[in-house]
Structures are given as structure tokens and as C-alpha cells.
Short mmCIF file of C-alpha atoms in Angstrom, two decimals:
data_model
loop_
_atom_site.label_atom_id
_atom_site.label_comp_id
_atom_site.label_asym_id
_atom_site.label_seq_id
_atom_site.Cartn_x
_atom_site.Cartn_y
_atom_site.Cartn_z
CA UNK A 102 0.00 0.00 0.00
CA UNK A 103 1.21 3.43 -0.54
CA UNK A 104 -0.12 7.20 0.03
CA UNK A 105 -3.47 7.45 2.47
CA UNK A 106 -5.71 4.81 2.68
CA UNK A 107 -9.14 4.52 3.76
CA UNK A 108 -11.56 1.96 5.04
CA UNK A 109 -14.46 1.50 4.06
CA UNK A 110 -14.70 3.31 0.90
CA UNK A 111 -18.61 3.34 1.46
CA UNK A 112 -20.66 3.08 4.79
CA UNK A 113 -24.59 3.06 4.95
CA UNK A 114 -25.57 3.38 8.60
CA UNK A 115 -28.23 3.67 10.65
CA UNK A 116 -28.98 6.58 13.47
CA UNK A 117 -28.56 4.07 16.15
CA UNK A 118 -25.59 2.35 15.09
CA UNK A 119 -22.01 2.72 16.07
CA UNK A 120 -19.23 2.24 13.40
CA UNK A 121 -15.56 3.33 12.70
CA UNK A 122 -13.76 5.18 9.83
CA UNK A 123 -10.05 3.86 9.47
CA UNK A 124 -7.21 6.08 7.64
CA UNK A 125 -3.48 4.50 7.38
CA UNK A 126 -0.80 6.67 5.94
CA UNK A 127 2.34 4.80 4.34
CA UNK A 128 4.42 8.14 4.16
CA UNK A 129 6.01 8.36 7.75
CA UNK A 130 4.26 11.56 7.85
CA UNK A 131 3.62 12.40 11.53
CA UNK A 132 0.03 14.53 11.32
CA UNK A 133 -2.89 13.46 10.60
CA UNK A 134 -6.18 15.15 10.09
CA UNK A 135 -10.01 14.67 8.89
CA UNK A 136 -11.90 16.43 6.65
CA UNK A 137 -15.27 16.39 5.90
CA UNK A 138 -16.87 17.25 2.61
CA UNK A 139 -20.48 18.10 2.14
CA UNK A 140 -22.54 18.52 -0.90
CA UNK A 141 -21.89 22.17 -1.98
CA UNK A 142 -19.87 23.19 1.24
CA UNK A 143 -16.08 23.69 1.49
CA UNK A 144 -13.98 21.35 3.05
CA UNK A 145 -14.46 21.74 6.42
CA UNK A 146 -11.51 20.35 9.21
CA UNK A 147 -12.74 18.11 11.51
CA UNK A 148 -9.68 17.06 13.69
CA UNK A 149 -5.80 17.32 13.52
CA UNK A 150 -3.28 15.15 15.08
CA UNK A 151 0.25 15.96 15.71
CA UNK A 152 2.69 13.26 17.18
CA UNK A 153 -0.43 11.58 17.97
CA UNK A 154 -1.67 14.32 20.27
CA UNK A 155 -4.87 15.92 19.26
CA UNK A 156 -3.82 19.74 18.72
CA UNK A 157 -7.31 20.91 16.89
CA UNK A 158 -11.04 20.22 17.80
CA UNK A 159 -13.06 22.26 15.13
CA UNK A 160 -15.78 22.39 17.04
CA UNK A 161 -17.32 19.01 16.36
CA UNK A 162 -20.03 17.28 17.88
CA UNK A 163 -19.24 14.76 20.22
CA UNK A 164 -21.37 12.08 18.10
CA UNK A 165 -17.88 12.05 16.19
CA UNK A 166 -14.84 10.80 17.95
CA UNK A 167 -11.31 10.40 16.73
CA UNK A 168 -8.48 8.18 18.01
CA UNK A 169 -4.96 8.07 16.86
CA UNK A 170 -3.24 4.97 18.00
CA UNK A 171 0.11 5.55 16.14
CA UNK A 172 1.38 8.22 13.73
CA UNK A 173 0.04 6.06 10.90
CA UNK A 174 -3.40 5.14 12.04
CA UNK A 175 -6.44 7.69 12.41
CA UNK A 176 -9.85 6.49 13.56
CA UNK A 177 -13.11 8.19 13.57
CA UNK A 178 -15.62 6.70 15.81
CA UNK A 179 -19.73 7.36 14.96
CA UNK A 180 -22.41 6.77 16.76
CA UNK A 181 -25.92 8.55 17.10
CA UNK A 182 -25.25 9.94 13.79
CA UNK A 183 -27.91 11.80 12.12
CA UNK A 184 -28.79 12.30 8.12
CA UNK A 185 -27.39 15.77 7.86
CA UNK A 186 -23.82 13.81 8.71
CA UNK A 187 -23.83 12.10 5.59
CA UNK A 188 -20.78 13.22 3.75
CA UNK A 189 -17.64 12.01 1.88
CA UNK A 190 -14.70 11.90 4.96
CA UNK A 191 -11.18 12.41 4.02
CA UNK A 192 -8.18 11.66 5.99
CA UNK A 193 -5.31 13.57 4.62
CA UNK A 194 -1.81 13.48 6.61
CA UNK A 195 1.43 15.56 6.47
CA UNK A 196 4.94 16.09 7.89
CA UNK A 197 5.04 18.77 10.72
CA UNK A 198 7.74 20.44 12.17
CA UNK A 199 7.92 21.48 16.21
CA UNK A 200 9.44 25.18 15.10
CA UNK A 201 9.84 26.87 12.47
CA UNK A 202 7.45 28.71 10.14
CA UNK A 203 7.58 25.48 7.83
CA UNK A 204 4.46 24.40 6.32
CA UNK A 205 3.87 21.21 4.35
CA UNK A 206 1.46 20.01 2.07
CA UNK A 207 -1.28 17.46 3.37
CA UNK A 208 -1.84 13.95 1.33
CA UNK A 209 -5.48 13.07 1.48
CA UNK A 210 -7.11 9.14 1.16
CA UNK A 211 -9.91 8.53 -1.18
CA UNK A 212 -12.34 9.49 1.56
CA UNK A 213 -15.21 7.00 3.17
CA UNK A 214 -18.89 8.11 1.55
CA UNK A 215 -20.81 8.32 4.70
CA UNK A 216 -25.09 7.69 4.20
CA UNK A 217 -26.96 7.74 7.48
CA UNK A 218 -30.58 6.61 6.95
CA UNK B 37 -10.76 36.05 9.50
CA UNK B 38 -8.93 33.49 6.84
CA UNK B 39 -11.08 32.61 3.96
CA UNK B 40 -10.43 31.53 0.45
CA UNK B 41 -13.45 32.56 -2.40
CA UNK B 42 -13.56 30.62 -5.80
CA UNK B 43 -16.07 32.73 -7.08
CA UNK B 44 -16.72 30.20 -10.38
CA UNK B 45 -18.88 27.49 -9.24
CA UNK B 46 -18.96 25.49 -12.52
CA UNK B 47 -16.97 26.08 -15.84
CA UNK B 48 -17.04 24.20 -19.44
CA UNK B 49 -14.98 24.27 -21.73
CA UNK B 50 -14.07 22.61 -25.01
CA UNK B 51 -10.80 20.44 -25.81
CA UNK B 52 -7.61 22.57 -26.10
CA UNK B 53 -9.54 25.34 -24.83
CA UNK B 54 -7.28 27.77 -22.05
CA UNK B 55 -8.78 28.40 -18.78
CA UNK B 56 -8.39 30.17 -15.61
CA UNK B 57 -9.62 29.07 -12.69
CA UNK B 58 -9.75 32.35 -10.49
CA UNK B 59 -8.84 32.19 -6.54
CA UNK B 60 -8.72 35.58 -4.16
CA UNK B 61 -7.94 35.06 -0.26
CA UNK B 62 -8.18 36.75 2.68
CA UNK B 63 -5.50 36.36 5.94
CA UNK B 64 -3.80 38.68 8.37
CA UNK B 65 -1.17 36.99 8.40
CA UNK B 66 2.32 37.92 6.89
CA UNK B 67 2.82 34.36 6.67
CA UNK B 68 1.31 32.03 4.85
CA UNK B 69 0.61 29.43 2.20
CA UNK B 70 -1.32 28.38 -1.00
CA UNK B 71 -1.80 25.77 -2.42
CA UNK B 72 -4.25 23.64 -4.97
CA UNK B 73 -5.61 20.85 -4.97
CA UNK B 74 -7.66 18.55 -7.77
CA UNK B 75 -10.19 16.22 -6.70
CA UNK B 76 -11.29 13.78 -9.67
CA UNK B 77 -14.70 11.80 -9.63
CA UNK B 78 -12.77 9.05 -7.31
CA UNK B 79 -12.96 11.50 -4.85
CA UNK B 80 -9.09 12.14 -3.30
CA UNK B 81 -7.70 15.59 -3.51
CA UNK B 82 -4.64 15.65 -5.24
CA UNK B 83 -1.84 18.22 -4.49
CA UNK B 84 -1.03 20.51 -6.99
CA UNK B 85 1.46 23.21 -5.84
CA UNK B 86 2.09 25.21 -2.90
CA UNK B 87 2.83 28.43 -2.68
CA UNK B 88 4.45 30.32 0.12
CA UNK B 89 3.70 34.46 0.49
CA UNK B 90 7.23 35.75 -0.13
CA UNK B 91 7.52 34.59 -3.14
CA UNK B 92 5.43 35.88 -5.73
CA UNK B 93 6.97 34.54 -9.05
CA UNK B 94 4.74 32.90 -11.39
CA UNK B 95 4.94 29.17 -11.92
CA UNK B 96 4.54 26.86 -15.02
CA UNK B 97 4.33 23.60 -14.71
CA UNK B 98 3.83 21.72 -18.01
CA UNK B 99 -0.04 22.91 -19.38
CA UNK B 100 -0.80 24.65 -16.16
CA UNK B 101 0.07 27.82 -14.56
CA UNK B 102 0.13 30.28 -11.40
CA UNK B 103 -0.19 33.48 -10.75
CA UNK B 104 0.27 34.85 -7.75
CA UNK B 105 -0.50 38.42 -6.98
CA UNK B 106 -0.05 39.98 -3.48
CA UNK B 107 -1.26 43.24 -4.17
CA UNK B 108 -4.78 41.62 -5.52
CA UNK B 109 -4.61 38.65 -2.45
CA UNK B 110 -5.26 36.38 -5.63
CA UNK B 111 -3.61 32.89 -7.02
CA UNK B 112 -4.82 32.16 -9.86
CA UNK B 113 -4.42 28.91 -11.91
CA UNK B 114 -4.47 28.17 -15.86
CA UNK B 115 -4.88 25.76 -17.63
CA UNK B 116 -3.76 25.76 -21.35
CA UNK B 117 -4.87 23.22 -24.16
CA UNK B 118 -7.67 22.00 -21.74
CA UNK B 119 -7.74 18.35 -21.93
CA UNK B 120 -11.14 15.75 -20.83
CA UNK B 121 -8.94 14.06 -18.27
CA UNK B 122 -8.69 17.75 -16.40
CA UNK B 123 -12.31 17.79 -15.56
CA UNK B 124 -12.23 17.50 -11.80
CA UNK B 125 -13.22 19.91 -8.92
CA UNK B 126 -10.59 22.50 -8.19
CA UNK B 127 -9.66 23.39 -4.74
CA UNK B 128 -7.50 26.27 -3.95
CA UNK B 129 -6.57 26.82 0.20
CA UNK B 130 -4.90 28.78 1.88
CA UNK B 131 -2.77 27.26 5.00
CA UNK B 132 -1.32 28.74 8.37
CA UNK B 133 0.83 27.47 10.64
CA UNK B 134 -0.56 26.70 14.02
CA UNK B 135 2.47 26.69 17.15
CA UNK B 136 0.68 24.55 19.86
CA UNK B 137 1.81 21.20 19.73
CA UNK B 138 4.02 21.24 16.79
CA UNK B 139 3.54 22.89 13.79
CA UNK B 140 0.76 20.92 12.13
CA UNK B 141 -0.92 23.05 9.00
CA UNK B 142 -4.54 24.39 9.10
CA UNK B 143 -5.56 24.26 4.98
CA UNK B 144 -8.74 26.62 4.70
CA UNK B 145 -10.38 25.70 1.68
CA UNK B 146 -12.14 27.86 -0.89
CA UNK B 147 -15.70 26.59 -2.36
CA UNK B 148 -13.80 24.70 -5.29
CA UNK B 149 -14.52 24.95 -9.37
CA UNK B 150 -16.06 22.56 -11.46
CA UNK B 151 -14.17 22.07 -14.74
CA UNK B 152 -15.74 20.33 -17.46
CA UNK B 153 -13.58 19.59 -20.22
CA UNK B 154 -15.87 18.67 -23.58
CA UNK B 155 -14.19 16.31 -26.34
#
């Protein structure tokens, strides 16, 4: 495997059900973040992860929950979901730097498409 | 505030046509970065370029190009001799560095364009 992946690549879930999103990056990058896309709204940031430590909470509800075992795997845990939370979620992943004003660019997964019925 | 405005929602365009996709920004920061992205029908954004704000030279790149104006806060991005396989959706961000914890990037993104490329 190289480059971001995702599992699943589709999920169709109920409101009462409880599943995970898994993102693996292959690039020793050591962030991590997720995105999600809605129809006809911008990217929006979700989470970001830096050495495993979760540096950014964009507001979020708490229906979404992320873990980060390892500075390759990112999880996003769902439960309670509800319709409007269908989307296509992207993991994307980069190399930070502890100082410097040194920015790189993020590698994103093919995303999961997210339905919640 | 940081925000990034694609003001073209959809644009078509014949085979071997040029095309600009327009992007204009706004950031208080003295700092910063641009970049775009393409995201085909399969869905995963692909990394274009990156830009960072001190330097303001254009950029060619085979068919496509950048321009980067501070004065206008725009970075724009051309395509010449459109081709099908371009049609995608076209993100341009903008990115700032955030200190707490490292020095993990916060990419703002911009609505995105819709190129469609005709045969």
C-alpha cells in the first residue's frame, strides 16, 4: 500500500448504530487530520493530530470521535449519527515540524462516503 | 478572519480550450501558504502546488500555470490546451501554521470549481 488509505470506501448506517472510519498513511508523515466534505460546502476540518496528540477540535459534535493509536493510524468513531452527517470523509496526513514557520502540504485518502438513513 | 473565495462554481470548456480558474484570499497573516488541490470523480484531492507568500513569481508547470499576486490577495491557476482528463473539482486553500503542539498546517479551503472539459 502506498499514500493514504481509507476503510471503508462506502458506509450506509443507521442513526442508532455505532461504526468506525479507518485512515493508514504509508508516508512516515507524523500529522494526521479529517476532513469532511459536504454537498456544496467547502472542506471543512474536523480534527488534527500531531505526534499523535490531538492539537485541533473544530468544534465538532461529540457524536464524532477520533483516536490516533500511532502516527500512521487515524480512527473516527460514529455513533448517534444523524442524516445531515452524511458526507464524503477524508483523511489527509502531512509532515510537521515542532518550530519553524515550515508548512507542508497534506496527502489526502480517497475518503469513506458516509449515508446515514 | 482566513477565507479563500472561488467565485466560479462550474466552468465548461471545449478540448484545447485555455482556462483560468480564479482564486482571491483573505488572511492577516504575513505568513502564509497556498496551495491547490484537484479532486477527480474518485474523490481524493490531489496536491497541486504550494505556494508560500514571499515569493510571488509565477509558476509553469507543463499545461498549467500560477499566478500569484499579493497586491490583488489572488492565485490564480491556468490551464492551457484543456484536456477531458482535467475535468475535476478545483480546490484552492490557503494554509497557516498553528504553534501549539508542533507545527501541524490548518488548509482553509475555498468553495472549489467545477471544470468540465468537452471532447
Amino acid at each position: 500500500e502506498t499514500g493514504v488509505t481509507q476503510t471503508p470506501r462506502h458506509l450506509v448506517m443507521g442513526m442508532t448504530n455505532k461504526k468506525s472510519l479507518k485512515c493508514e498513511q504509508h508516508l512516515g508523515h507524523n500529522a494526521m487530520y479529517w476532513y469532511k466534505q459536504s454537498a456544496k460546502k467547502p472542506l471543512e476540518l474536523m480534527f488534527v493530530y500531531s505526534l499523535e496528540e490531538r492539537v485541533e477540535n473544530n468544534s465538532v459534535p461529540s457524536r464524532f470521535s477520533p483516536e490516533c493509536p500511532n502516527s500512521s493510524h487515524l480512527f473516527l468513531h460514529l455513533h448517534t449519527l444523524q442524516p445531515e452527517d452524511s458526507a464524503l470523509y477524508l483523511c489527509a496526513s502531512s509532515q510537521s515540524r515542532l518550530a519553524g514557520a515550515w508548512y507542508n502540504e497534506q496527502f489526502f485518502g480517497p475518503g469513506t462516503r458516509l449515508t446515514v438513513l | 478572519a482566513q477565507k479563500v473565495t472561488q467565485a466560479q462554481t462550474e466552468i465548461s470548456v471545449v478540448e484545447k480550450e485555455d482556462v483560468t480558474l480564479d482564486c482571491v484570499y483573505e488572511t492577516r497573516d504575513t505568513t502564509y501558504y497556498l496551495f491547490w488541490y484537484k479532486q477527480p470523480p474518485s474523490g481524493e484531492l490531489v496536491f497541486l502546488i504550494r505556494r508560500n507568500s514571499f515569493d510571488e513569481q509565477n509558476e509553469i508547470s507543463g499545461r498549467y500555470s500560477w499566478n500569484f499576486q499579493k497586491s490583488t490577495s489572488s492565485f490564480n491557476f491556468t490551464i492551457t490546451a484543456s484536456q477531458v482528463v482535467d475535468s475535476a473539482v478545483y480546490f484552492c486553500a490557503l494554509g497557516h501554521t498553528t504553534f501549539s503542539s508542533g507545527n501541524t498546517g490548518k488548509l482553509i479551503f475555498g468553495q472549489g470549481t467545477t471544470l468540465q472539459v468537452k471532447p
